Coordinates of C-alpha atoms in Angstrom, one line a residue:
X1 CA -48.0 -39.0 40.5
X2 CA -44.4 -40.1 39.9
X3 CA -43.6 -43.6 38.9
X4 CA -43.3 -46.4 41.5
X5 CA -39.6 -46.7 40.8
X6 CA -38.2 -43.8 42.7
X7 CA -37.1 -45.3 46.0
X8 CA -36.6 -41.9 47.6
X9 CA -40.3 -41.1 47.2
X10 CA -41.6 -44.6 48.0
X11 CA -44.6 -44.6 50.3
X12 CA -44.8 -46.4 53.5
X13 CA -45.2 -50.2 53.6
X14 CA -48.2 -51.9 55.2
X15 CA -47.3 -54.9 57.2
X16 CA -50.0 -57.6 57.5
X17 CA -48.9 -58.9 60.9
X18 CA -49.7 -55.6 62.6
X19 CA -53.0 -54.8 60.8
X20 CA -56.4 -54.7 62.6
X21 CA -57.8 -56.8 59.7
X22 CA -54.9 -59.1 58.7
X23 CA -56.0 -60.1 55.3
X24 CA -57.7 -56.9 54.2
X25 CA -54.7 -55.4 52.4
X26 CA -53.8 -58.7 50.9
X27 CA -57.1 -58.8 49.2
X28 CA -56.6 -55.3 47.9
X29 CA -53.2 -56.4 46.6
X30 CA -54.8 -59.3 44.7
X31 CA -57.1 -56.8 43.0
X32 CA -54.2 -54.6 42.1
X33 CA -52.3 -57.5 40.6
X34 CA -55.3 -58.8 38.8
X35 CA -56.1 -55.4 37.4
X36 CA -52.6 -54.9 36.2
X37 CA -52.6 -58.3 34.4
X38 CA -55.8 -57.2 32.7
X39 CA -54.1 -54.0 31.6
X40 CA -51.0 -55.7 30.4
X41 CA -52.9 -58.1 28.2
X42 CA -55.8 -55.8 27.2
X43 CA -55.4 -52.1 27.9
X44 CA -51.9 -52.1 26.5
X45 CA -53.1 -54.1 23.6
X46 CA -55.9 -51.7 22.8
X47 CA -53.8 -48.6 23.5
X48 CA -51.1 -49.7 21.1
X49 CA -48.2 -47.4 20.5
X50 CA -49.7 -44.6 22.8
X51 CA -49.6 -46.8 25.8
X52 CA -46.2 -48.1 24.9
X53 CA -44.7 -44.6 24.7
X54 CA -46.2 -43.7 28.1
X55 CA -45.0 -46.8 29.8
X56 CA -41.5 -46.2 28.5
X57 CA -41.0 -43.3 30.9
X58 CA -40.9 -45.8 33.8
X59 CA -37.9 -47.6 32.3
X60 CA -35.1 -45.9 34.4
X61 CA -35.7 -48.3 37.3
X62 CA -36.4 -51.4 35.4
X63 CA -35.2 -54.7 36.9
X64 CA -33.3 -57.6 35.3
X65 CA -34.8 -61.1 35.4
X66 CA -32.1 -63.5 36.4
X67 CA -33.4 -66.5 34.5
X68 CA -35.7 -64.7 32.0
X69 CA -36.7 -66.5 28.9
X70 CA -35.5 -65.6 25.4
X71 CA -37.7 -62.7 24.3
X72 CA -37.9 -61.6 20.7
X73 CA -35.9 -58.5 20.0
X74 CA -37.9 -55.2 19.8
X75 CA -39.3 -54.6 16.3
X76 CA -42.1 -53.0 14.4
X77 CA -45.2 -55.2 14.1
X78 CA -46.7 -57.9 16.3
X79 CA -44.7 -60.3 18.5
X80 CA -43.6 -63.2 16.3
X81 CA -46.6 -65.6 15.7
X82 CA -44.5 -68.7 16.4
X83 CA -43.4 -67.5 19.9
X84 CA -45.3 -67.7 23.2
X85 CA -44.4 -65.3 26.1
X86 CA -45.2 -64.9 29.7
X87 CA -45.5 -61.8 32.0
X88 CA -45.2 -62.0 35.8
X89 CA -47.4 -59.5 37.6
X90 CA -46.4 -58.8 41.2
X91 CA -48.5 -56.7 43.5
X92 CA -46.8 -55.4 46.7
X93 CA -48.2 -54.0 49.9
X94 CA -46.8 -50.5 49.4
X95 CA -49.3 -47.7 50.2
X96 CA -49.5 -44.6 48.1
X97 CA -51.2 -41.2 48.8
X98 CA -54.7 -42.4 47.9
X99 CA -54.7 -45.6 49.9
X100 CA -53.0 -44.0 52.9
X101 CA -55.9 -41.6 53.1
X102 CA -58.4 -44.5 52.7
X103 CA -56.7 -47.0 55.1
X104 CA -55.1 -44.6 57.6
X105 CA -53.2 -46.4 60.3
X106 CA -53.1 -49.7 58.3
X107 CA -50.7 -48.0 56.0
X108 CA -48.9 -46.0 58.6
X109 CA -48.1 -49.0 60.8
X110 CA -45.2 -49.8 58.5
X111 CA -41.9 -51.5 59.1
X112 CA -40.2 -54.8 58.4
X113 CA -40.2 -55.1 54.6
X114 CA -42.4 -55.3 51.6
X115 CA -44.7 -58.3 50.8
X116 CA -45.6 -59.6 47.4
X117 CA -49.2 -60.6 48.1
X118 CA -50.1 -60.8 44.4
X119 CA -48.3 -63.2 42.0
X120 CA -49.9 -63.7 38.6
X121 CA -48.4 -65.6 35.7
X122 CA -49.9 -64.3 32.5
X123 CA -49.1 -66.8 29.7
X124 CA -49.8 -66.0 26.1
X125 CA -49.5 -68.8 23.6
X126 CA -48.1 -68.7 20.1
X127 CA -50.6 -68.0 17.4
X128 CA -53.5 -68.7 17.4
X129 CA -53.2 -66.7 20.7
X130 CA -54.8 -67.6 24.0
X131 CA -54.3 -66.1 27.4
X132 CA -54.1 -68.0 30.7
X133 CA -53.7 -66.0 34.0
X134 CA -52.5 -68.2 36.9
X135 CA -53.0 -66.7 40.4
X136 CA -50.7 -68.1 43.1
X137 CA -52.1 -67.8 46.7
X138 CA -50.1 -65.5 48.9
X139 CA -49.9 -68.2 51.6
X140 CA -48.6 -70.9 49.2
X141 CA -45.6 -72.6 50.7
X142 CA -43.0 -73.1 48.0
X143 CA -39.4 -74.2 47.4
X144 CA -37.2 -71.2 46.6
X145 CA -34.0 -71.5 44.6
X146 CA -30.8 -69.5 45.2
X147 CA -31.4 -66.0 43.8
X148 CA -29.3 -63.0 42.8
X149 CA -30.6 -59.7 44.3
X150 CA -30.6 -56.4 42.3
X151 CA -27.5 -55.3 44.2
X152 CA -25.6 -58.4 43.0
X153 CA -25.7 -60.2 46.4
X154 CA -26.9 -63.8 46.7
X155 CA -30.0 -64.8 48.5
X156 CA -29.9 -68.3 49.8
X157 CA -32.3 -71.1 48.7
X158 CA -35.1 -72.2 51.0
X159 CA -36.8 -75.5 51.2
X160 CA -40.2 -74.0 52.2
X161 CA -41.3 -70.4 52.4
X162 CA -44.5 -68.4 51.9
X163 CA -44.9 -67.0 48.4
X164 CA -45.5 -63.5 49.7
X165 CA -42.2 -63.3 51.4
X166 CA -40.1 -63.6 48.2
X167 CA -40.0 -59.9 47.2
X168 CA -38.5 -58.9 50.5
X169 CA -36.2 -61.9 50.3
X170 CA -34.7 -61.2 46.8
X171 CA -37.0 -59.1 44.6
X172 CA -39.1 -59.6 41.5
X173 CA -36.5 -61.8 39.7
X174 CA -36.5 -64.3 42.5
X175 CA -40.3 -64.6 42.3
X176 CA -40.0 -65.2 38.6
X177 CA -37.3 -67.8 39.1
X178 CA -39.3 -69.6 41.8
X179 CA -42.5 -69.7 39.6
X180 CA -40.5 -71.0 36.7
X181 CA -39.0 -73.8 38.8
X182 CA -42.5 -74.7 39.9
X183 CA -44.2 -74.5 36.5
X184 CA -41.5 -75.1 34.0
X185 CA -42.7 -72.0 32.1
X186 CA -40.0 -69.4 31.2
X187 CA -40.9 -65.8 32.1
X188 CA -39.7 -63.2 29.6
X189 CA -41.4 -60.1 31.1
X190 CA -42.4 -58.8 34.6
X191 CA -44.0 -55.8 36.2
X192 CA -44.6 -54.7 39.8
X193 CA -47.4 -52.5 41.0
X194 CA -48.5 -51.1 44.4
X195 CA -51.9 -49.8 45.6
X196 CA -53.0 -46.5 44.1
X197 CA -52.8 -47.2 40.3
X198 CA -55.8 -49.6 40.1
X199 CA -58.1 -47.2 42.0
X200 CA -57.2 -44.6 39.4
X201 CA -57.7 -47.1 36.6
X202 CA -61.2 -47.9 37.8
X203 CA -62.0 -44.2 37.9
X204 CA -60.5 -43.6 34.5
X205 CA -62.9 -46.0 32.8
X206 CA -65.9 -44.8 34.8
X207 CA -66.2 -47.7 37.3
X208 CA -66.9 -51.4 36.9
X209 CA -70.3 -53.0 37.1
X210 CA -70.3 -55.9 39.5
X211 CA -73.0 -58.5 40.4
X212 CA -74.1 -59.4 43.9
X213 CA -76.1 -62.5 44.7
X214 CA -76.8 -64.5 47.9
X215 CA -77.8 -62.3 50.9
X216 CA -76.1 -59.2 49.5
X217 CA -72.6 -58.2 50.7
X218 CA -72.3 -56.6 54.1
X219 CA -68.9 -56.4 55.7
X220 CA -68.3 -53.5 58.2
X221 CA -64.6 -54.3 58.4
X222 CA -64.2 -53.7 54.7
X223 CA -66.7 -50.8 54.7
X224 CA -69.1 -52.3 52.2
X225 CA -72.9 -52.8 52.2
X226 CA -74.3 -53.8 48.8
X227 CA -77.8 -55.3 48.3
X228 CA -78.5 -58.1 45.8
X229 CA -78.2 -56.8 42.2
X230 CA -75.8 -55.0 40.0
X231 CA -73.7 -52.0 41.1
X232 CA -71.1 -49.8 39.4
X233 CA -68.1 -49.4 41.8
X234 CA -65.1 -47.1 41.6
X235 CA -62.6 -45.5 43.9
X236 CA -63.1 -46.3 47.5
X237 CA -66.2 -48.5 46.7
X238 CA -64.1 -50.6 44.4
X239 CA -61.5 -51.0 47.1
X240 CA -64.1 -52.1 49.6
X241 CA -65.5 -54.6 47.1
X242 CA -62.2 -56.4 46.5
X243 CA -61.2 -56.1 50.2
X244 CA -64.2 -57.9 51.6
X245 CA -63.6 -61.3 53.1
X246 CA -66.4 -61.7 55.6
X247 CA -69.0 -60.5 53.0
X248 CA -68.5 -63.3 50.5
X249 CA -68.5 -67.1 50.4
X250 CA -67.2 -68.9 53.4
X251 CA -65.3 -65.8 54.5
X252 CA -61.9 -67.3 53.5
X253 CA -59.1 -65.7 51.6
X254 CA -59.5 -68.2 48.8
X255 CA -63.2 -67.3 48.4
X256 CA -62.1 -63.7 48.0
X257 CA -59.9 -64.7 45.1
X258 CA -63.0 -65.9 43.2
X259 CA -64.8 -62.7 44.1
X260 CA -61.9 -60.7 42.7
X261 CA -62.0 -62.8 39.5
X262 CA -65.5 -61.6 38.9
X263 CA -64.2 -58.0 39.1
X264 CA -61.2 -58.6 36.8
X265 CA -63.3 -60.4 34.2
X266 CA -65.8 -57.5 34.1
X267 CA -62.9 -55.0 34.1
X268 CA -61.4 -56.8 31.1
X269 CA -64.6 -56.7 29.2
X270 CA -65.1 -53.0 29.8
X271 CA -61.5 -52.2 28.7
X272 CA -62.0 -54.3 25.6
X273 CA -65.4 -52.9 24.8
X274 CA -66.1 -50.7 21.8
X275 CA -67.3 -48.0 24.2
X276 CA -63.8 -47.8 25.7
X277 CA -61.7 -48.4 22.6
X278 CA -63.4 -45.7 20.6
X279 CA -62.8 -43.0 23.2
X280 CA -59.2 -41.7 22.8
X281 CA -59.4 -39.7 26.1
X282 CA -60.2 -42.9 28.0
X283 CA -57.4 -44.8 26.4
X284 CA -55.0 -42.0 27.2
X285 CA -56.1 -41.9 30.9
X286 CA -55.6 -45.7 31.2
X287 CA -52.2 -45.5 29.6
X288 CA -51.1 -42.6 31.8
X289 CA -52.2 -44.5 34.9
X290 CA -50.2 -47.6 33.9
X291 CA -47.2 -45.4 33.1
X292 CA -47.2 -43.8 36.5
X293 CA -47.7 -46.9 38.6
X294 CA -45.6 -49.9 37.4
X295 CA -42.0 -51.0 37.7
X296 CA -41.2 -53.1 34.6
X297 CA -38.5 -55.6 33.9
X298 CA -35.8 -54.4 31.6
X299 CA -37.3 -56.6 28.9
X300 CA -40.7 -54.9 29.1
X301 CA -40.1 -51.2 29.1
X302 CA -39.0 -50.8 25.5
X303 CA -41.9 -49.1 23.6
X304 CA -41.3 -51.4 20.5
X305 CA -41.6 -54.5 22.7
X306 CA -44.8 -53.2 24.3
X307 CA -46.2 -52.5 20.9
X308 CA -45.3 -56.0 19.8
X309 CA -47.3 -57.4 22.7
X310 CA -50.2 -55.1 21.9
X311 CA -50.5 -56.2 18.3
X312 CA -50.1 -59.9 19.3
X313 CA -53.0 -59.8 21.8
X314 CA -55.6 -57.5 20.3
X315 CA -57.6 -60.3 18.7
X316 CA -57.8 -62.8 21.6
X317 CA -61.3 -64.1 22.1
X318 CA -63.0 -63.8 25.5
X319 CA -63.5 -67.6 25.6
X320 CA -59.7 -68.0 25.2
X321 CA -58.9 -65.5 28.0
X322 CA -59.0 -67.6 31.2
X323 CA -58.2 -66.9 34.9
X324 CA -57.3 -69.8 37.1
X325 CA -56.2 -70.3 40.7
X326 CA -53.1 -72.5 41.2
X327 CA -54.4 -75.8 42.8
X328 CA -53.4 -76.2 46.4
X329 CA -53.8 -78.4 49.5
X330 CA -53.9 -77.7 53.2
X331 CA -50.4 -77.4 54.6
X332 CA -49.9 -80.3 57.1
X333 CA -47.5 -78.1 59.1
X334 CA -49.9 -75.1 59.2
X335 CA -53.4 -76.5 58.7
X336 CA -56.0 -73.9 58.0
X337 CA -53.4 -71.2 57.7
X338 CA -51.0 -72.1 54.8
X339 CA -51.4 -74.1 51.7
X340 CA -49.0 -76.2 49.6
X341 CA -48.8 -76.9 45.9
X342 CA -51.1 -79.7 44.5
X343 CA -48.5 -80.6 41.8
X344 CA -50.5 -83.6 40.5
X345 CA -53.5 -81.4 39.7
X346 CA -51.3 -78.7 38.2
X347 CA -49.5 -81.0 35.7
X348 CA -52.3 -80.7 33.0
X349 CA -52.2 -76.9 33.4
X350 CA -48.5 -76.7 32.8
X351 CA -48.7 -79.2 30.0
X352 CA -51.4 -77.1 28.2
X353 CA -49.4 -73.9 28.5
X354 CA -46.2 -75.6 27.2
X355 CA -48.2 -77.0 24.2
X356 CA -49.9 -73.7 23.5
X357 CA -53.4 -75.2 24.0
X358 CA -56.4 -73.1 25.2
X359 CA -57.8 -74.5 28.4
X360 CA -61.3 -75.5 29.4
X361 CA -62.4 -75.6 33.1
X362 CA -64.2 -78.7 34.4
X363 CA -64.3 -77.4 38.0
X364 CA -66.4 -74.8 39.7
X365 CA -66.0 -71.1 38.8
X366 CA -65.5 -70.5 42.5
X367 CA -63.2 -71.4 45.3
X368 CA -64.9 -71.7 48.7
X369 CA -68.3 -70.5 47.3
X370 CA -67.0 -67.0 46.5
X371 CA -69.1 -66.6 43.3
X372 CA -71.7 -68.4 41.2
X373 CA -72.5 -68.5 37.5
X374 CA -75.4 -66.1 36.7
X375 CA -76.9 -68.9 34.5
X376 CA -75.8 -72.3 33.3
X377 CA -74.0 -72.5 30.0
X378 CA -76.5 -73.4 27.2
X379 CA -76.4 -76.9 25.7
X380 CA -75.2 -76.6 22.1
X381 CA -77.1 -78.4 19.4
X382 CA -75.3 -80.0 16.4
X383 CA -74.6 -77.3 13.8
X384 CA -76.4 -77.5 10.5
X385 CA -73.1 -76.9 8.7
X386 CA -69.6 -78.0 9.7
X387 CA -68.0 -75.7 12.3
X388 CA -64.6 -74.2 11.6
X389 CA -61.7 -76.3 13.0
X390 CA -60.4 -74.9 16.3
X391 CA -57.2 -75.6 18.2
X392 CA -57.6 -78.6 20.6
X393 CA -58.5 -77.6 24.2
X394 CA -57.0 -79.1 27.3
X395 CA -59.5 -79.8 30.0
X396 CA -58.2 -79.0 33.4
X397 CA -59.0 -81.1 36.5
X398 CA -61.8 -80.1 38.8
X399 CA -59.2 -79.1 41.5
X400 CA -58.5 -76.0 39.4
X401 CA -61.1 -73.3 39.7
X402 CA -61.5 -70.1 37.7
X403 CA -63.5 -68.5 34.9
X404 CA -63.1 -67.3 31.3
X405 CA -63.8 -63.7 30.4
X406 CA -67.0 -64.7 28.5
X407 CA -68.6 -66.2 31.6
X408 CA -70.8 -64.1 33.8
X409 CA -70.6 -64.6 37.6
X410 CA -72.1 -63.0 40.7
X411 CA -70.5 -62.7 44.1
X412 CA -72.2 -65.0 46.7
X413 CA -72.8 -62.3 49.4
X414 CA -73.4 -62.7 53.1
X415 CA -74.3 -60.5 55.9
X416 CA -71.4 -60.1 58.3
X417 CA -72.0 -58.3 61.7

């Protein structure tokens, strides 16, 4: 498959407003973006220079970030220990050959622009390294600054617009600029992905084992029927798992995010496992898949830069690798449909990232009952000998849901008719 950069070969675009199941593709996009973030902070890390070299072949169409942070210059060795960095991962609703076959008319009913339904801020602290991945809901209504498009034209500012409209408005750089305005966090690197790559990634590692609790997941609209227990999903089955809305939690899009966080956490563990890392053919398949399916920023495609990030991230502990959902409130102008930023609840998150502190979650692992912990965390007894000193942790408010990679969760399934 050729890279996603070649506009002349770009596949059709799925438009949510005309789809039979309006949020089905958006859930798939969240999965794509989540999986890419996992690859950028783990698969690239473990693939090292091999992955960097393969990713470099996508560089011809790399995009400039208008207000990108000051990234360290490419060099041999790890990214400088005293510098943090952030990667914006954008998942768009473009269909490729595989998903067009799977989704049929939902991909063919295409017109009216491209949506960025996945927007993930992957922040990596200065050493000792920790990783925090912030997911911004697609229907989050945000202030948008004036942006410069790739062709040099100017896109006007907007006082309130849905997050998933920004790619069509002014491209990846405008999404990065908007998130930096919202968070205060500079974004040095960015990557865009469409549908097909993550399906291939799942297949390349032999599938991902997921856990189903509750009543089991049954959702005819998504094409999934999984009983309670553990299941290894790949290809079309993986697509159905991350697409399901009516089969988990309270059937909301926010519950689906929690369900997808279970998937991405288990995907990260498998990619980082000894079984995967000691198999060169598996690493090469992953690297090739990434190389064929992303559009990087100009700051990201250099192979030395990618190698720097790889070496900087390879020793991050699972407990310091945390996925969170940006806190939000019901939009008073569109109740039950759109959400708005909960800036008060988000303040401790941005303060922790700016200070380089690892985060601890005080809220539920799930939003809208999408998942549950497989078992409560054990109560630790006082150690017989003094424990090594760790970096101070910032405890996030309960309004922020999410999970660390070392936590085991199960989807709270339900039977949809």
